[in-house]
XYZ file of C-alpha atoms in Angstrom:
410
model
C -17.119 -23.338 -28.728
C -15.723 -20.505 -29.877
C -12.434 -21.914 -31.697
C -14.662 -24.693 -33.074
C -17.489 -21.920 -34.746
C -14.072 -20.265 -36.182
C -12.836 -23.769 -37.717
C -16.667 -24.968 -39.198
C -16.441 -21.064 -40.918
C -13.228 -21.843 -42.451
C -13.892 -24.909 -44.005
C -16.994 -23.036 -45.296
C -14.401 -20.350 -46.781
C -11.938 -23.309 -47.884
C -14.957 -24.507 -49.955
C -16.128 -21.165 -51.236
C -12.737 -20.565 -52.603
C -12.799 -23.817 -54.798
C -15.804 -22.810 -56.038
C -14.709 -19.569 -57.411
C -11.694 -21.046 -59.074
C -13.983 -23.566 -60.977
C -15.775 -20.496 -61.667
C -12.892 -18.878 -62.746
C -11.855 -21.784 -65.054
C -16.035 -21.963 -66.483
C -15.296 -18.048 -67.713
C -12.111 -18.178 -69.400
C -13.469 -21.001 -71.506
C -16.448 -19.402 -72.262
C -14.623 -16.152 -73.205
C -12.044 -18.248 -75.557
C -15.135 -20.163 -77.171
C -16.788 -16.949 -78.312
C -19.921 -17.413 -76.066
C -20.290 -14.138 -74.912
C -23.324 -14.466 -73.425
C -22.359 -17.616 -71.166
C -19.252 -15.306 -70.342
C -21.358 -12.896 -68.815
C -23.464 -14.874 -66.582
C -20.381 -16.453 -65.702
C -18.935 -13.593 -64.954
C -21.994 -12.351 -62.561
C -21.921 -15.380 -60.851
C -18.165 -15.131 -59.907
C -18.343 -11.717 -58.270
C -21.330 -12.842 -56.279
C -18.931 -15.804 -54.790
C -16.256 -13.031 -54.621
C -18.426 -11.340 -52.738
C -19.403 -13.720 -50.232
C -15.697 -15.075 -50.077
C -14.916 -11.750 -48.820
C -17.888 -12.006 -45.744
C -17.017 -15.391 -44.864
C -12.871 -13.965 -44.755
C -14.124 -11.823 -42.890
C -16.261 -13.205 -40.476
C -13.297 -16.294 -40.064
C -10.835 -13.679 -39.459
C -13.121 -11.993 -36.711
C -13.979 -15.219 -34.907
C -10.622 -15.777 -34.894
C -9.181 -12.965 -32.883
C -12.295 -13.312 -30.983
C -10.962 -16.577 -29.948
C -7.522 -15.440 -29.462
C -9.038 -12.463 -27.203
C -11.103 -15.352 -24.894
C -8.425 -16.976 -24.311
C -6.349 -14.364 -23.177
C -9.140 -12.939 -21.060
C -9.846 -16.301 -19.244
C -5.573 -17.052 -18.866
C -5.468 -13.817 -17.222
C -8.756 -14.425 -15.173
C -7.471 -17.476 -13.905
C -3.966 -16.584 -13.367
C -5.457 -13.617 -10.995
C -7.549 -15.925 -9.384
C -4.390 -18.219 -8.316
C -2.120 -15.161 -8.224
C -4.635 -13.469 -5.455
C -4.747 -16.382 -3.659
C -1.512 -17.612 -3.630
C 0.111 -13.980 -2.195
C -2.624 -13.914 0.537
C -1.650 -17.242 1.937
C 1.670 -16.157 1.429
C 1.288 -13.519 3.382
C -0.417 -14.705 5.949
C 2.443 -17.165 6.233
C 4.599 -14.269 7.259
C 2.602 -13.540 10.036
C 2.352 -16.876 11.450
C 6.569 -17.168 10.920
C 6.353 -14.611 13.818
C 3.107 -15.493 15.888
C 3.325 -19.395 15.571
C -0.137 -20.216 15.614
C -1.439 -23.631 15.133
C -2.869 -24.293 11.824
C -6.474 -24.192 13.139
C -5.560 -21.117 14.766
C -3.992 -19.532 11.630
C -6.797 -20.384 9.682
C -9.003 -18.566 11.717
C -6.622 -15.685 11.821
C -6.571 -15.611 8.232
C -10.593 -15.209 7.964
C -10.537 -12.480 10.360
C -8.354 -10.899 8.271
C -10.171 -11.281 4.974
C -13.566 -9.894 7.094
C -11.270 -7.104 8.011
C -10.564 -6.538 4.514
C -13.993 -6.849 3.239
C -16.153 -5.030 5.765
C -13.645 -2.291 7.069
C -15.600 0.748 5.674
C -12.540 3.111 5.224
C -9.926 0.370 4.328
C -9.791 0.101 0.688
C -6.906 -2.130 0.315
C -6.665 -5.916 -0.671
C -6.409 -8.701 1.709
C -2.936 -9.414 0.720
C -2.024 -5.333 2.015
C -3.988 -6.285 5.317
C -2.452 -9.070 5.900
C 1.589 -7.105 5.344
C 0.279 -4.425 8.294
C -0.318 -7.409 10.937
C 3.101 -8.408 9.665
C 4.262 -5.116 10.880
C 2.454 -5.345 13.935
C 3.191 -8.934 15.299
C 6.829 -8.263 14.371
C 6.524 -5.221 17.068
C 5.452 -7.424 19.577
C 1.825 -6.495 19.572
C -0.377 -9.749 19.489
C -2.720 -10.257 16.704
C -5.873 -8.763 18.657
C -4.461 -5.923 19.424
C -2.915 -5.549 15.789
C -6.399 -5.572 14.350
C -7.565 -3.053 16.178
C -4.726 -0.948 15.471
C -5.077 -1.617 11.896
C -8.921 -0.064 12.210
C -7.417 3.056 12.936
C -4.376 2.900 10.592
C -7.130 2.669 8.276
C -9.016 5.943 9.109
C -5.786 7.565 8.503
C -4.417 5.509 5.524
C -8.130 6.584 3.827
C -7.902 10.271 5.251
C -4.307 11.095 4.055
C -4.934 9.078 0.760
C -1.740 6.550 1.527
C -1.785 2.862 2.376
C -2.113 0.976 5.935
C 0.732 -0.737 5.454
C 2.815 3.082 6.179
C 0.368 4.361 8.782
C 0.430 1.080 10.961
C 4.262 1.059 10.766
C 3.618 5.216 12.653
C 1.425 3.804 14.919
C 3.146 0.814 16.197
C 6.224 3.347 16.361
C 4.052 5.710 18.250
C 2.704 2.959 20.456
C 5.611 1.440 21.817
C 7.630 4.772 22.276
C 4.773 5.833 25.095
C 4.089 2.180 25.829
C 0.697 2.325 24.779
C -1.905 -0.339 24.000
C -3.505 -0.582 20.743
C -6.394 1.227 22.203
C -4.782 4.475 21.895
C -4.498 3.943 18.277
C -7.691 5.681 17.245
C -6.601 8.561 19.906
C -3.121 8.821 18.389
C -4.903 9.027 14.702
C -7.083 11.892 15.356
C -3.992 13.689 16.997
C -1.949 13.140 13.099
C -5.198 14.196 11.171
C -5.353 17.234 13.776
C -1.719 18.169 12.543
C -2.685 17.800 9.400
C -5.068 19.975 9.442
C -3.499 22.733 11.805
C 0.048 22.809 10.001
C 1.669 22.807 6.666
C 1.941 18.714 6.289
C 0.584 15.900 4.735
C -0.044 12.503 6.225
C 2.772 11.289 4.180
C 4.933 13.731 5.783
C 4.003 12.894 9.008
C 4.073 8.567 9.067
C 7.276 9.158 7.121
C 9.005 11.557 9.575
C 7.161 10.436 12.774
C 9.807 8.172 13.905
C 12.569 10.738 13.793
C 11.273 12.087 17.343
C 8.485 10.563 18.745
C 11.232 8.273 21.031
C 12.553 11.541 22.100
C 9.488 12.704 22.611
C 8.366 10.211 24.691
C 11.923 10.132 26.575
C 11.233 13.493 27.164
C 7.845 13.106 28.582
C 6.063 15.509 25.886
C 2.647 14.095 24.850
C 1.842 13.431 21.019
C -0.312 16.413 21.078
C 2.713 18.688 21.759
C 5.134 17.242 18.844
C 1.733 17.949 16.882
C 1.649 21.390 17.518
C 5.096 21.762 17.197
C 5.260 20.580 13.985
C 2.186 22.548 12.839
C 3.653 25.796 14.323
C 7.169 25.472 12.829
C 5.609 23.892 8.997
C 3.349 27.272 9.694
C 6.442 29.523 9.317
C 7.932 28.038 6.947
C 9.985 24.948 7.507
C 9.810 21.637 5.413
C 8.535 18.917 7.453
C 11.688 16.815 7.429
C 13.543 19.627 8.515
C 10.885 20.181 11.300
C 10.859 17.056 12.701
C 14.557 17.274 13.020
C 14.926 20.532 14.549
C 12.126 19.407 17.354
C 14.197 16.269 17.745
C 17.641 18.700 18.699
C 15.712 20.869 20.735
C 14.127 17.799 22.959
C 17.710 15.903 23.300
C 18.978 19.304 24.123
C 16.844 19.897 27.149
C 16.862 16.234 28.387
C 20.813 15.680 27.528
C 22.288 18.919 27.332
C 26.179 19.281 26.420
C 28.559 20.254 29.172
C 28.954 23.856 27.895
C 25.138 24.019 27.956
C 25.405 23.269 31.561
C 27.990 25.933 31.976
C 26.367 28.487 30.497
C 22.451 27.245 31.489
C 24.450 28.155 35.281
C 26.267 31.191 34.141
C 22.619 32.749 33.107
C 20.884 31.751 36.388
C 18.830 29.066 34.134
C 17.498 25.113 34.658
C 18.213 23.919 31.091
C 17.833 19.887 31.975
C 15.264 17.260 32.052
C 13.251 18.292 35.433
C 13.031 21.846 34.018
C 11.354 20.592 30.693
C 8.659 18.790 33.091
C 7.860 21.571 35.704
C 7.887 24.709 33.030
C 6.617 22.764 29.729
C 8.783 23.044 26.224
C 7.538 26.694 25.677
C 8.400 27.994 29.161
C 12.128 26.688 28.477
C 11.574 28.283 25.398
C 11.499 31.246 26.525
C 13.125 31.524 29.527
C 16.040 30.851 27.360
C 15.403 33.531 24.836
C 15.134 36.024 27.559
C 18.153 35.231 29.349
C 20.185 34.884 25.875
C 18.683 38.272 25.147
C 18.182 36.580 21.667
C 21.699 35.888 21.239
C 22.185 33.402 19.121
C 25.923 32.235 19.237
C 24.729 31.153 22.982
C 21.413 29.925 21.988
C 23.654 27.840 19.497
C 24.858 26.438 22.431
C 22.485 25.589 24.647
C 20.392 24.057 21.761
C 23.626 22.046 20.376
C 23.125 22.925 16.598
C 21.953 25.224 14.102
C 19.026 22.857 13.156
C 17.885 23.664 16.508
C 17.827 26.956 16.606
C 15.298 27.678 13.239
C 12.872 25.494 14.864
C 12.895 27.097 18.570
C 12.766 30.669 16.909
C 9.543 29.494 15.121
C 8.151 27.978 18.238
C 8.951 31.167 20.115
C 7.740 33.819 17.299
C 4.801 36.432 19.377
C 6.770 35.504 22.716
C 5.199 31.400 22.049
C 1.995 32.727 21.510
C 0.998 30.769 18.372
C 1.961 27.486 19.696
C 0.166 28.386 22.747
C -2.763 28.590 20.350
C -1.643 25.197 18.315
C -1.608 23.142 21.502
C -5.440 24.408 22.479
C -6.357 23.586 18.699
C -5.012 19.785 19.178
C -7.672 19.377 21.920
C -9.775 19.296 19.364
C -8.639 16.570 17.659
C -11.152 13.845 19.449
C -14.264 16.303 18.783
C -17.389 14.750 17.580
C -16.229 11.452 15.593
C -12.520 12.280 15.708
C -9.773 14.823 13.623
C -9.101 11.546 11.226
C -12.829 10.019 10.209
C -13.744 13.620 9.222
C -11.080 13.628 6.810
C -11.862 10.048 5.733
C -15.431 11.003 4.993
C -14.356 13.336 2.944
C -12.021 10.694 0.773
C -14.627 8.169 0.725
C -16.628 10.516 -1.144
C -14.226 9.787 -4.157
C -14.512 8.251 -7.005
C -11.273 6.870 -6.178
C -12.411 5.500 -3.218
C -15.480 3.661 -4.940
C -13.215 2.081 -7.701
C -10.140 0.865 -4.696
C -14.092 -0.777 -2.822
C -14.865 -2.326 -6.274
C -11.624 -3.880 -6.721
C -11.806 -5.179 -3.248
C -14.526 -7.016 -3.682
C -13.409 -8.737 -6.970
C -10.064 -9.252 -5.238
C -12.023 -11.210 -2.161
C -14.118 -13.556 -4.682
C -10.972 -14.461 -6.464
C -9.469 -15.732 -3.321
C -12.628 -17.881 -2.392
C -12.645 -19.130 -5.786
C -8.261 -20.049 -5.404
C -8.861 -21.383 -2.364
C -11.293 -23.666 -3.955
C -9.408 -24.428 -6.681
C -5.354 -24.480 -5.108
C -5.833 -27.601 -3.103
C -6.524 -29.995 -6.286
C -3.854 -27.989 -8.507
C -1.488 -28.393 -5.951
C -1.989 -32.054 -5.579
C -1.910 -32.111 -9.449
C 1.684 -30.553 -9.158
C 2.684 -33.132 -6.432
C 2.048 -35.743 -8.833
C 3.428 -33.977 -11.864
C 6.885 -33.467 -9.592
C 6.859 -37.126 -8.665
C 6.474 -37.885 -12.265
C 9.262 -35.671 -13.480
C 11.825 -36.768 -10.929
C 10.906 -40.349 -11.830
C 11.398 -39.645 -15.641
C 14.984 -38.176 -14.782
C 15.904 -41.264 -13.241
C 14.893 -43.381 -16.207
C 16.809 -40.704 -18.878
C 19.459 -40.808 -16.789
C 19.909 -44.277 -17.137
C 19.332 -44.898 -20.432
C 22.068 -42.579 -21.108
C 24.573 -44.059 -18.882
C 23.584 -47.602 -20.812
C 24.131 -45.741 -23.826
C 27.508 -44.599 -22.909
C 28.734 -47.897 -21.256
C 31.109 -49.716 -23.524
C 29.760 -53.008 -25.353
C 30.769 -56.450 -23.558
């Protein structure tokens, strides 16, 4: 409607501007006739059609980039609505390349995940970034189930720490299969991050990033989440970057639970346990310090008992006030499953945002476009079926009408 207003104006235009050049013509032979006063009028009455050429210019030229600007609008409209579509099912087609559901099954899958998307309260993400964290998670091993329930607490903390689910579900499943947890300890492990968070000198970006550097250990070692917590809280406390934290805590766990032979040597030369039963009957901190007082703070042997230098900057911070302060950093992650949990207070805080109101917004627009695809995919697909068909038949017929061409005459 639009591009045919713009055309009716312009013919309007067309025909305004053949009027002023008969105009144009009635003047000069009035002024080269010596009829002044015909002139004049003439004259008047030309830059009154001047005058209206100009509007109707105008209003043409107006229409027209209104036009232009419609069109664009509704090409872009559309190609989201396709484009949102399209990289959901894709997605989703990644998931079921590992879980090999049936296609009634996947379907049904695939609107659990979109009501995850939608009605999650503190996941602001699209359906496409759902659907990429229960890739992560089925690739793990973790069935579906339990991947959206994991994902509802990767949430929490992917709204507290102000990343995306995609990076806090890849901690989690890390977290969950190095203790051989179920996905029910997901909301547990959460609160036990946000704790850290709040406790140390790290953000959640630190910590889903780093995470995996020693949880294994960690586990290995039998030292709960809540410990590596405080750790890390204690030692980003005095100081230390959390990458270099995380490392250091990794030495000093592989130290205890593999030590080197000259460890061994000297652990027996002191009159000390330095090995894996002595981590579980005295704790990380009584090692700690059983070590420092035998070493007499030396640290060319504590070098050596620890295996590296990384190791050592992290155990002096853990042992600063005789272990005192991560004494007080392991009471403080008790606290982390107070009231509704370490992680939804800091989410409440972030969904009081306007950040967090636009990312809802978006959401929503992002979930009508892929009802509206879905709608609209199965008949442009067949379209493109038929279109293919076409094209490869076409081919054929070029094809041979150039080989006739070339063939020599009989």
């Amino acid at each position: 409607q639009t591009r045919a207003a713009t055309a009716t104006k312009g013919v309007a235009v067309a025909a305004q501007g053949a009027a002023i050049a008969t105009q144009q013509h009635t003047v000069a032979v009035a002024a080269n006739t010596g009829r002044t006063a015909d002139a004049t009028r003439a004259s008047m009455a030309l830059n009154s059609q001047l005058v209206q050429l100009g509007r109707g210019m105008m209003s043409t030229f107006t229409g027209f980039i209104a036009g232009v600007a419609a069109a664009a609008l509704l090409k872009q409209a559309i190609g989201g609505i396709f484009s949102a579509a399209i990289n959901f099912d894709t997605a989703m087609r990644q998931v079921n390349a590992v879980a090999q559901l049936g296609e009634q099954q996947f379907r049904v899958l695939s609107g659990q995940v979109r009501d995850f998307a939608l009605n999650t309260r503190t996941f602001t993400g699209s359906a496409r970034d759902a659907a990429d964290a229960l890739t992560i998670v089925v690739q793990a091993g973790i069935n579906v189930n339990q991947g959206l329930t994991l994902m509802k607490a990767a949430s929490v903390g992917a709204t507290a720490g102000f990343t995306d689910i995609k990076t806090v579900t890849q901690a989690l499943v890390g977290i969950m299969n190095a203790y051989g947890q179920s996905a029910n300890m997901a909301m547990h492990n959460t609160n036990v991050l946000a704790q850290t968070v709040s406790l140390g000198v790290v953000t959640w970006r630190d910590l889903v990033q780093y995470i995996g550097e020693v949880v294994q250990t960690a586990a290995a070692a039998r030292q709960p989440l809540e410990t590596v917590g405080a750790a890390i809280a204690v030692m980003t406390q005095k100081g230390i970057p959390a990458a270099e934290a995380f490392t250091s805590l990794n030495r000093v766990l592989l130290s205890l639970i593999n030590p080197s032979q000259p460890a061994k040597e000297l652990a027996a030369e002191l009159g000390i346990e330095w090995n894996f039963a002595a981590l579980q009957s005295k704790g990380l901190v009584g090692m700690l310090l059983e070590m420092q007082k035998a070493t007499g703070g030396n640290l060319e042997q504590m070098a050596i008992l620890l295996g590296e230098v990384r190791a050592i900057r992290g155990a002096l911070a853990l042992l600063e006030g005789g272990g005192a302060d991560f004494v007080k950093m392991q009471k403080g992650m008790q606290d982390a499953q107070a009231g509704t949990g370490a992680a939804m207070s800091q989410a409440e805080q972030a969904m009081k945002t306007a950040r967090y109101q636009f990312d809802k917004f978006k959401q929503q627009a992002g979930e009508l476009a892929i009802t509206v695809g879905n709608v609209l995919l199965p008949p442009l697909i067949a379209l493109l079926d038929v279109l293919t068909k076409l094209s490869k038949g076409f081919k054929i017929v070029v094809k041979a009408a150039i080989e006739l061409a070339a063939a020599p005459a009989k």
